[in-house]
CSV table of C-alpha atoms in Angstrom, one decimal:
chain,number,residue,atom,x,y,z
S,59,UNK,CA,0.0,0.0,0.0
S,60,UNK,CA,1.2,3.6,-0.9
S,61,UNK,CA,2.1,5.3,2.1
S,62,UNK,CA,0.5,8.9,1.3
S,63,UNK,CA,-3.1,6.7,1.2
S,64,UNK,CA,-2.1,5.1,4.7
S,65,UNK,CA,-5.1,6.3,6.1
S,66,UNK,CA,-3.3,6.8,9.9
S,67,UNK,CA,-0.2,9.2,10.9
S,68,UNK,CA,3.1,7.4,11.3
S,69,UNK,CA,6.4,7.8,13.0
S,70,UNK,CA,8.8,8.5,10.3
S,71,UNK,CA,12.7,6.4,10.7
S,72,UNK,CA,15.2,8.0,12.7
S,73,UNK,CA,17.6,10.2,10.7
S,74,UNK,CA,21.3,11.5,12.2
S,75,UNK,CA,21.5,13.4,9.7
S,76,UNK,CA,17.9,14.7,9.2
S,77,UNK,CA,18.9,15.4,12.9
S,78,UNK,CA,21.7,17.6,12.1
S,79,UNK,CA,20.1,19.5,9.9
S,80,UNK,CA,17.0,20.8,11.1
S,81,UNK,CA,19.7,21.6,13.8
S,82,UNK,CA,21.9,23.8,11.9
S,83,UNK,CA,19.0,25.0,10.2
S,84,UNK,CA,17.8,26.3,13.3
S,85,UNK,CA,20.7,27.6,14.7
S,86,UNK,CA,20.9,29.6,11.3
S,87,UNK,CA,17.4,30.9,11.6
S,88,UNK,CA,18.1,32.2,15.3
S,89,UNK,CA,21.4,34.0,14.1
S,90,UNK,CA,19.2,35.6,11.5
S,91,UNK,CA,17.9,38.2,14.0
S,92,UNK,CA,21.6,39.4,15.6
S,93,UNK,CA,19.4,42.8,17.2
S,94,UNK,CA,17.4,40.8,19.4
S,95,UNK,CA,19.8,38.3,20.3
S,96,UNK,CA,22.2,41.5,21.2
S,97,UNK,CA,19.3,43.1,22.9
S,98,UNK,CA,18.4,40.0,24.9
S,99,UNK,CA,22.6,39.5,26.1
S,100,UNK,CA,22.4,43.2,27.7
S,101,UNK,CA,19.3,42.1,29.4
S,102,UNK,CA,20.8,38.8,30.5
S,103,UNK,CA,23.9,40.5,31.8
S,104,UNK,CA,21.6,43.3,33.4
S,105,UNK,CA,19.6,40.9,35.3
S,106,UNK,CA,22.1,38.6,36.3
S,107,UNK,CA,23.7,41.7,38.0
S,108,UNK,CA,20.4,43.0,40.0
S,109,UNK,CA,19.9,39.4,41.1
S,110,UNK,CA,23.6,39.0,42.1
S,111,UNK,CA,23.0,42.7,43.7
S,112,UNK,CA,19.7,42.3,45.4
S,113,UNK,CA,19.9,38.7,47.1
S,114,UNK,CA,20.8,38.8,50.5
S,115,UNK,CA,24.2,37.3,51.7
S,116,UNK,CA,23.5,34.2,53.8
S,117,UNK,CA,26.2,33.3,56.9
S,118,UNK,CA,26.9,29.5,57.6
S,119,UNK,CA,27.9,28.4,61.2
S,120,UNK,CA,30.0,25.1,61.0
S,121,UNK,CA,30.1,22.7,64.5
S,122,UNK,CA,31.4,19.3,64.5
S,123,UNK,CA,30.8,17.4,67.8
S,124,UNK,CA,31.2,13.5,69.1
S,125,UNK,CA,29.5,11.6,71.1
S,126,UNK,CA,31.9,9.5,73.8
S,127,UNK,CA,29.4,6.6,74.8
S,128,UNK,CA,31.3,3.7,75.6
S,129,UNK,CA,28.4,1.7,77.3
S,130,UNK,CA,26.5,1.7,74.1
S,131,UNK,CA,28.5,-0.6,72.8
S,132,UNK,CA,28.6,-2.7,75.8
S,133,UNK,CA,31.0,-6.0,75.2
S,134,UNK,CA,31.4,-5.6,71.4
S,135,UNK,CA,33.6,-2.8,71.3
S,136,UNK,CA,36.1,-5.0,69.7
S,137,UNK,CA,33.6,-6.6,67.5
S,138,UNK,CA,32.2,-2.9,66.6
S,139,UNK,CA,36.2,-2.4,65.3
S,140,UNK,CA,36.7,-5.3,63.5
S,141,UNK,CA,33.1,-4.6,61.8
S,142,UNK,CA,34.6,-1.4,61.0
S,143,UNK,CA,37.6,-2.4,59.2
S,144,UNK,CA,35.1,-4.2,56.9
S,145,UNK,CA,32.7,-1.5,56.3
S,146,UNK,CA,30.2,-3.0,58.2
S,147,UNK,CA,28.5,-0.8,61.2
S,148,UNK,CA,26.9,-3.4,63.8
S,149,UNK,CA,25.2,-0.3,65.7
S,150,UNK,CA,22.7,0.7,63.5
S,151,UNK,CA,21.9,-3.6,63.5
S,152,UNK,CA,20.8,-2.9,67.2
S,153,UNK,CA,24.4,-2.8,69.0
S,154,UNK,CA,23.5,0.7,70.6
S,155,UNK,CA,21.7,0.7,73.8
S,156,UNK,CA,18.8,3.1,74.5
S,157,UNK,CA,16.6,5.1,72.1
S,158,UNK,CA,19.0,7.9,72.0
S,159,UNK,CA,22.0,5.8,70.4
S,160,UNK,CA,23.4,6.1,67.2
S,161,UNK,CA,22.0,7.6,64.3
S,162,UNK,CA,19.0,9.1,66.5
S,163,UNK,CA,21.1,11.8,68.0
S,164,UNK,CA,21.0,13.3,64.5
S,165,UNK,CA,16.8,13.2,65.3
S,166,UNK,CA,17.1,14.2,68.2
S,167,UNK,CA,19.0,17.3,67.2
S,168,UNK,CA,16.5,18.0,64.4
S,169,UNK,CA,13.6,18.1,66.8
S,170,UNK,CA,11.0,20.7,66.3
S,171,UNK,CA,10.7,21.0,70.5
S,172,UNK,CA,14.4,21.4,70.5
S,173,UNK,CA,14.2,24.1,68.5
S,174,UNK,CA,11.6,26.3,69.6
S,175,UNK,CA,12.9,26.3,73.3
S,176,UNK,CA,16.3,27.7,71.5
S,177,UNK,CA,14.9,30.3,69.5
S,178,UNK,CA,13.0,31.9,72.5
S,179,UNK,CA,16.9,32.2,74.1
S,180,UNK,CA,18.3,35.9,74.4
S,181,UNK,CA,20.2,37.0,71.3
S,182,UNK,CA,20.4,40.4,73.1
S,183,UNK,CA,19.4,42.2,75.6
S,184,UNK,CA,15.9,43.6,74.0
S,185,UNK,CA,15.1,40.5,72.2
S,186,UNK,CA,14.9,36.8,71.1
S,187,UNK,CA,16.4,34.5,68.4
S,188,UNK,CA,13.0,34.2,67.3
S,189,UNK,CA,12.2,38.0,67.4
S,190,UNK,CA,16.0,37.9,64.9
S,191,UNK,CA,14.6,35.6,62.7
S,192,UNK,CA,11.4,36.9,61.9
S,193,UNK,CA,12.9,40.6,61.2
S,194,UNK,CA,15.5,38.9,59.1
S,195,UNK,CA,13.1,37.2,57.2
S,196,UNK,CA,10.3,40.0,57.2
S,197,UNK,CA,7.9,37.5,58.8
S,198,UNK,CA,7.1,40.3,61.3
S,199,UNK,CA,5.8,42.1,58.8
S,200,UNK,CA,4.2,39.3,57.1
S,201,UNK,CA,2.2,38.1,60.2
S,202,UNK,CA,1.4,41.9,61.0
S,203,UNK,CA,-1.9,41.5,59.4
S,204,UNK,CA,-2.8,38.8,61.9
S,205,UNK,CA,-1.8,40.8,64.9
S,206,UNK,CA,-5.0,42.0,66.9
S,207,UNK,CA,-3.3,45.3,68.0
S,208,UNK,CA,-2.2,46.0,64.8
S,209,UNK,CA,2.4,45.7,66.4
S,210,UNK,CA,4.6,43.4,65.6
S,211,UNK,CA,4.9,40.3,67.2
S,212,UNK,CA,7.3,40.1,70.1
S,213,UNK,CA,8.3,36.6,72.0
S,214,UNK,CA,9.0,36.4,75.4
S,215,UNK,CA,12.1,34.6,76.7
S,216,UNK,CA,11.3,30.5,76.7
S,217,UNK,CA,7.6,31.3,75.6
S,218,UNK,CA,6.6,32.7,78.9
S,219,UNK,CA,2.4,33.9,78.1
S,220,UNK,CA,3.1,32.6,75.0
S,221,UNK,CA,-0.5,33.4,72.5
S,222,UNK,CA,-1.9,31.0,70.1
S,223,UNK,CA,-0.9,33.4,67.3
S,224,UNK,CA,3.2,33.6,68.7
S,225,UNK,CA,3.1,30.1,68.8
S,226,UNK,CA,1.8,29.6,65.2
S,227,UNK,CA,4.7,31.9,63.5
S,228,UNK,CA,6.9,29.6,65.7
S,229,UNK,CA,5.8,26.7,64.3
S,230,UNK,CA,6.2,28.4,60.8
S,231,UNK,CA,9.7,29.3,61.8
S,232,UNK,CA,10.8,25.7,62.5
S,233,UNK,CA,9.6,24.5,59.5
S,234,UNK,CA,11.3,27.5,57.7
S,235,UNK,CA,14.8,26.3,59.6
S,236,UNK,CA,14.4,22.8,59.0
S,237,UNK,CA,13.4,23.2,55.3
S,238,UNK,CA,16.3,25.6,54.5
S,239,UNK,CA,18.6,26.5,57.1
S,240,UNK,CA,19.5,24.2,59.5
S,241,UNK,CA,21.4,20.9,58.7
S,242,UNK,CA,23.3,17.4,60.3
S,243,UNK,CA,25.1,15.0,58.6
S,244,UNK,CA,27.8,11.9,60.2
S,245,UNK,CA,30.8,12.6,58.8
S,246,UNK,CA,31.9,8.8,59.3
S,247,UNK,CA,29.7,5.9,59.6
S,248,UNK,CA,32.3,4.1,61.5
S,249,UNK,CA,33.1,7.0,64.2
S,250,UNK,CA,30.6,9.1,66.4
S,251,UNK,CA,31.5,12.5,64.7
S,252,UNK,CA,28.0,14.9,63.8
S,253,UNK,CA,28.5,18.0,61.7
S,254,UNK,CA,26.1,20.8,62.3
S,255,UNK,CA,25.5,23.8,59.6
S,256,UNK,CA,23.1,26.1,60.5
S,257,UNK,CA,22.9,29.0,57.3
S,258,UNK,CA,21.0,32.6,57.9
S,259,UNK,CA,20.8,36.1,56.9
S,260,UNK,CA,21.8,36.7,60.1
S,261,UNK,CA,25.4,36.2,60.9
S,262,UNK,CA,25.4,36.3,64.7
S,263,UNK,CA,21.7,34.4,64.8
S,264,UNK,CA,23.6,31.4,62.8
S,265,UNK,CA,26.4,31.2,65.3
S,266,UNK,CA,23.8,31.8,68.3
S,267,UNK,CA,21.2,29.3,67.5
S,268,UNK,CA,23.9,26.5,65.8
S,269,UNK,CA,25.6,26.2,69.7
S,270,UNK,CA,22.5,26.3,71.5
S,271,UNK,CA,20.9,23.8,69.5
S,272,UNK,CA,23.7,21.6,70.5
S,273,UNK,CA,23.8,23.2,74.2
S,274,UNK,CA,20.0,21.9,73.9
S,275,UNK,CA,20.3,18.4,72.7
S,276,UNK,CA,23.0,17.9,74.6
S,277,UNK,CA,21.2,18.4,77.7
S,278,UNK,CA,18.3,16.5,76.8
S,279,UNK,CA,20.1,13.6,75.6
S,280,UNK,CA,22.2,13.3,78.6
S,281,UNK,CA,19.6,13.9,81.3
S,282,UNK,CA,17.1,11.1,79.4
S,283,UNK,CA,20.4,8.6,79.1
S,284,UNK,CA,21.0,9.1,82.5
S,285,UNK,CA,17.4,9.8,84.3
S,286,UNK,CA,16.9,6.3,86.4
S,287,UNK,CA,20.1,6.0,87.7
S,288,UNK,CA,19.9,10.1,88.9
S,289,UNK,CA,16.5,9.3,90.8
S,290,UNK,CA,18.2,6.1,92.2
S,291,UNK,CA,21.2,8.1,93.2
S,292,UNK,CA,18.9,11.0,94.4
S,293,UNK,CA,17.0,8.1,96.2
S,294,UNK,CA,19.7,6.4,98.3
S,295,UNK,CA,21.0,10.6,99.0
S,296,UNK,CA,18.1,11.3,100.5
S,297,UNK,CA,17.9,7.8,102.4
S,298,UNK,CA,21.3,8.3,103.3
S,299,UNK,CA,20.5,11.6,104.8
S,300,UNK,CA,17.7,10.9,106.8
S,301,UNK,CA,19.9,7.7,108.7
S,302,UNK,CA,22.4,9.9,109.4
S,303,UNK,CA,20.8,12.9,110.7
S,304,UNK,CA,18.7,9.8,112.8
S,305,UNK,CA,22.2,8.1,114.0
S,306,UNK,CA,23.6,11.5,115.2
S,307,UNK,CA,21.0,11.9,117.7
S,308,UNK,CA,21.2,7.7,119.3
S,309,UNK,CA,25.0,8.5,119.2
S,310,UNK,CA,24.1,11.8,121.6
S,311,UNK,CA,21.1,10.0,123.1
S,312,UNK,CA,23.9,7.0,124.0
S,313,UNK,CA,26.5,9.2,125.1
S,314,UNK,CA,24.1,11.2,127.4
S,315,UNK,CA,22.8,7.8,129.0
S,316,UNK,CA,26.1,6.3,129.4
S,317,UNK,CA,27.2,9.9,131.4
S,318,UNK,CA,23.9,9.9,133.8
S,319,UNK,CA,24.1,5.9,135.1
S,320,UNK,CA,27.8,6.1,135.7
S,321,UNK,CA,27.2,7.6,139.7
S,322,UNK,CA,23.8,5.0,139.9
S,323,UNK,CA,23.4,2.1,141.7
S,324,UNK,CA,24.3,-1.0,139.9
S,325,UNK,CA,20.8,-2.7,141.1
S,326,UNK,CA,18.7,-0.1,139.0
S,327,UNK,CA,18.9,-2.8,135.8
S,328,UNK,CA,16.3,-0.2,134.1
S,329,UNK,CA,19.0,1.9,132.9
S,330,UNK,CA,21.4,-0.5,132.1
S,331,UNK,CA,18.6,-2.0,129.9
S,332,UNK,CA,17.9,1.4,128.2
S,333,UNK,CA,21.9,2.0,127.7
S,334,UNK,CA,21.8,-1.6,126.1
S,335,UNK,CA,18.6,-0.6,123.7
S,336,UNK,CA,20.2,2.8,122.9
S,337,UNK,CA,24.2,0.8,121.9
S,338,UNK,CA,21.7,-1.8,119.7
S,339,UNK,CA,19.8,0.7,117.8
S,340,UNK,CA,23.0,2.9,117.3
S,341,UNK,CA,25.0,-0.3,116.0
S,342,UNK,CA,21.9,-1.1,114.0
S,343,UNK,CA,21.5,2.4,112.6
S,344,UNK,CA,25.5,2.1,111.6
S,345,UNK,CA,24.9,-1.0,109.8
S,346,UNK,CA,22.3,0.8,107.8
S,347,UNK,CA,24.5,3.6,107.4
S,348,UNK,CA,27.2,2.1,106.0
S,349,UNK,CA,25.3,-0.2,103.4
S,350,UNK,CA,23.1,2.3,102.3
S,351,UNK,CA,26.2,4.7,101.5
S,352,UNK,CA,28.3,1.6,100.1
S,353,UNK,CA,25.2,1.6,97.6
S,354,UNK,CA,25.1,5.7,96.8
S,355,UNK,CA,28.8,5.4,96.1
S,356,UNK,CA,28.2,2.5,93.9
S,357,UNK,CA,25.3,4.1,92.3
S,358,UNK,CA,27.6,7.3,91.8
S,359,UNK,CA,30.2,5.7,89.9
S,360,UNK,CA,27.5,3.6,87.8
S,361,UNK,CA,26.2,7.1,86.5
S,362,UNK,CA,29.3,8.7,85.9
S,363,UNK,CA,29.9,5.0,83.7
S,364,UNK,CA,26.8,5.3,82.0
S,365,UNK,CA,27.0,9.1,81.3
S,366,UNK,CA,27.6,10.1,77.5
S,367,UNK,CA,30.2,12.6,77.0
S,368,UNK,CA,29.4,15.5,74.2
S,369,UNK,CA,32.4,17.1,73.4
S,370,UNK,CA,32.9,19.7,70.9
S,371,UNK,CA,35.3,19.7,68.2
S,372,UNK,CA,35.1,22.9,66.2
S,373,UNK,CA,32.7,25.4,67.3
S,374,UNK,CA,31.4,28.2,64.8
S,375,UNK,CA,33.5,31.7,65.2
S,376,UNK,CA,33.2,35.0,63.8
S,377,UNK,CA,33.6,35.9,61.1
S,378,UNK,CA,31.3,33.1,59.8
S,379,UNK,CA,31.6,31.9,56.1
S,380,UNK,CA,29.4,34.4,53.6
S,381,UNK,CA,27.5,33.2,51.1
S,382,UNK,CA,26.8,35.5,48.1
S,383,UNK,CA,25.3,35.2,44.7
S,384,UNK,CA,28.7,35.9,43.1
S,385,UNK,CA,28.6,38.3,40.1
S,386,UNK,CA,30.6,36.0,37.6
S,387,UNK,CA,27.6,33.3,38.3
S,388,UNK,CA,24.9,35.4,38.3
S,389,UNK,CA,25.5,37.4,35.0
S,390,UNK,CA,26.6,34.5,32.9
S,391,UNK,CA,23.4,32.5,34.4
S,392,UNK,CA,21.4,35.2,33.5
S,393,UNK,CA,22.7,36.1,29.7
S,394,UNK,CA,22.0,31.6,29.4
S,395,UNK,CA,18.3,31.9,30.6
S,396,UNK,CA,17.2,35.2,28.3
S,397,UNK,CA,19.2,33.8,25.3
S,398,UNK,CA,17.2,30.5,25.9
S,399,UNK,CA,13.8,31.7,26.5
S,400,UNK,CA,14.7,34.5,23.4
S,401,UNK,CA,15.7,31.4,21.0
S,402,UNK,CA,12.4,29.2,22.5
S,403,UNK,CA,10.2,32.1,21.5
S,404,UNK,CA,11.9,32.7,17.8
S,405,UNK,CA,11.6,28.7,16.9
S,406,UNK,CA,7.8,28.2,18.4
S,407,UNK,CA,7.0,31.3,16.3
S,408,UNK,CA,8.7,29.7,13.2
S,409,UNK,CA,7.1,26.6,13.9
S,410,UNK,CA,3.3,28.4,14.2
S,411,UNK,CA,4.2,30.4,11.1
S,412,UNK,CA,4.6,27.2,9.3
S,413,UNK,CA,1.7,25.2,10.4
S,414,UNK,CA,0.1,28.3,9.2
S,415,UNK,CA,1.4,27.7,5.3
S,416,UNK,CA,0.3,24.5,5.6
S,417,UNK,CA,-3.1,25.0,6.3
């Protein structure tokens, strides 16, 4: 059958060359109009410039900290090591102990609670990390609409009062940091080392809010490691207290007995019986003495065993790292997107002026 009677459209065979040519073709057709394409580079450099000059520069706050937990790994330290060499990390197979091991801590650091108590921390002496952001970001003057007495909202330091409508550009904030500004990242499988980047408009906000976020965390996930054996070492304290302050008075009680039957008569056995009952409850109170603070000392050293160590290795210092939109990226970025969107408009025009001769 004759192809130009094939009633239905077909795909016509793949040409190189056919290719090529429309290609060239094109390209000649776009060179054709050397004004516009001249006119459209001085825009391109132009706008490439005002973007380069208008964007804000952006400050990023570098801290790199490890986490010393030896009792996470319990008895397979040496196992952990050898799994190591091989590329192979057994703690993220369920070697860590506690919910707060591992690869959580860079969870736990991203936490939206976390967060929120940190940005209602000083940054001066008149306001808050979060009063910062929201003027660095012009979300005060975004959420002025909302405000019912028509000022900008102001938060109080660690949300004291804090309104339904302070606590909703919070919550905006957070998602804002954690979107865009605020990172972790381990820099090693194999090793406990964390890298925090927090990136802002602000330069002293990024440095601010990047330690305390790690001052935050920090506490948290030491005092939630850590929280039965404090209460049982706060428990056998107070025990230990309360038998001593008990055994000081038998041991004046005794004392004070012994000095008033020592001019009796030997044949009042009353007192010798109450000298004897004062000695037993003293010797018993110093049996439970010692055993309970035997156990406090032993609890003592168990908590300092099982509590992590967070130490910092590089903390952010000024002056932070400054991001800008440099001018020899902008301007060339900016002549490539108007001479692409000038040459898409000059071949869909030639194509619509064609399907127009056809019809």
């Amino acid at each position: 059958m004759n192809q130009q009677n094939t009633p239905y459209p077909y795909e016509p065979e793949f040409s190189l060359k056919r290719l090529l040519t429309q290609r060239v073709g094109d390209l000649k057709y776009i060179l054709g109009f050397k004004k516009g394409l001249a006119i459209t580079l001085v825009i391109g450099v132009l706008a490439g410039a005002f973007a380069a000059w208008y964007k804000s520069p952006t400050y990023t706050a570098r801290l790199t900290f490890v986490v010393d937990d030896s009792k996470s790994l319990g008895g397979g330290g040496g196992l952990s090591a050898l799994a190591g060499l091989a590329g192979l990390d057994l703690n993220s197979l369920g070697g860590a102990s506690g919910v707060l091991a591992g690869d959580n801590v860079e969870e736990l650091i991203k936490s939206r609670k976390l967060m929120q108590q940190t940005l209602l921390t000083a940054y001066d002496s008149t306001q808050t990390l979060a009063d910062r952001y929201a003027a660095a970001y012009k979300l005060n003057k975004k959420w002025l609409k909302y405000s019912p007495d028509g000022k900008i909202i102001k938060f109080s330091l660690n949300g004291i009062n804090a309104t339904r409508l302070q606590d909703s550009l919070l919550h905006e904030m957070v998602e804002l940091i954690l979107d865009n500004d605020f990172g972790i990242t381990k820099t090693d499988k194999k090793l406990s080392f964390f890298e925090v980047n927090t990136t802002m408009k602000d330069e002293r906000l990024a440095q601010l809010f990047c330690r305390r976020m790690i001052d935050q965390s920090t506490n948290f996930f030491i005092s939630t490691k850590t929280q039965r054996l404090r209460n049982n070492v706060e428990r056998l304290q107070h025990i230990a207290d309360s038998v001593g302050r008990i055994l000081n008075r038998k041991t004046y009680a005794s004392a004070a007995a012994d000095q008033n039957v020592i001019d009796l008569n030997p044949a009042y056995s009353e007192a010798n019986a109450d000298i004897e009952v004062k000695q037993r409850d003293k010797t018993l109170l110093s049996s439970v003495y010692t055993e309970t603070v035997k156990n406090l000392e032993a609890s003592k050293t168990m908590l300092a065993q099982e509590t992590p160590t967070v130490q910092i290795v590089d903390e952010p210092e000024l002056p932070l790292k400054k991001n800008r939109f440099k001018y020899s990226i902008a301007i060339p970025t900016g002549i490539l997107i108007t001479e692409l969107l000038f040459c898409s408009y000059l071949l869909i025009k030639r194509k619509d002026s064609e399907l127009e001769h056809t019809l």
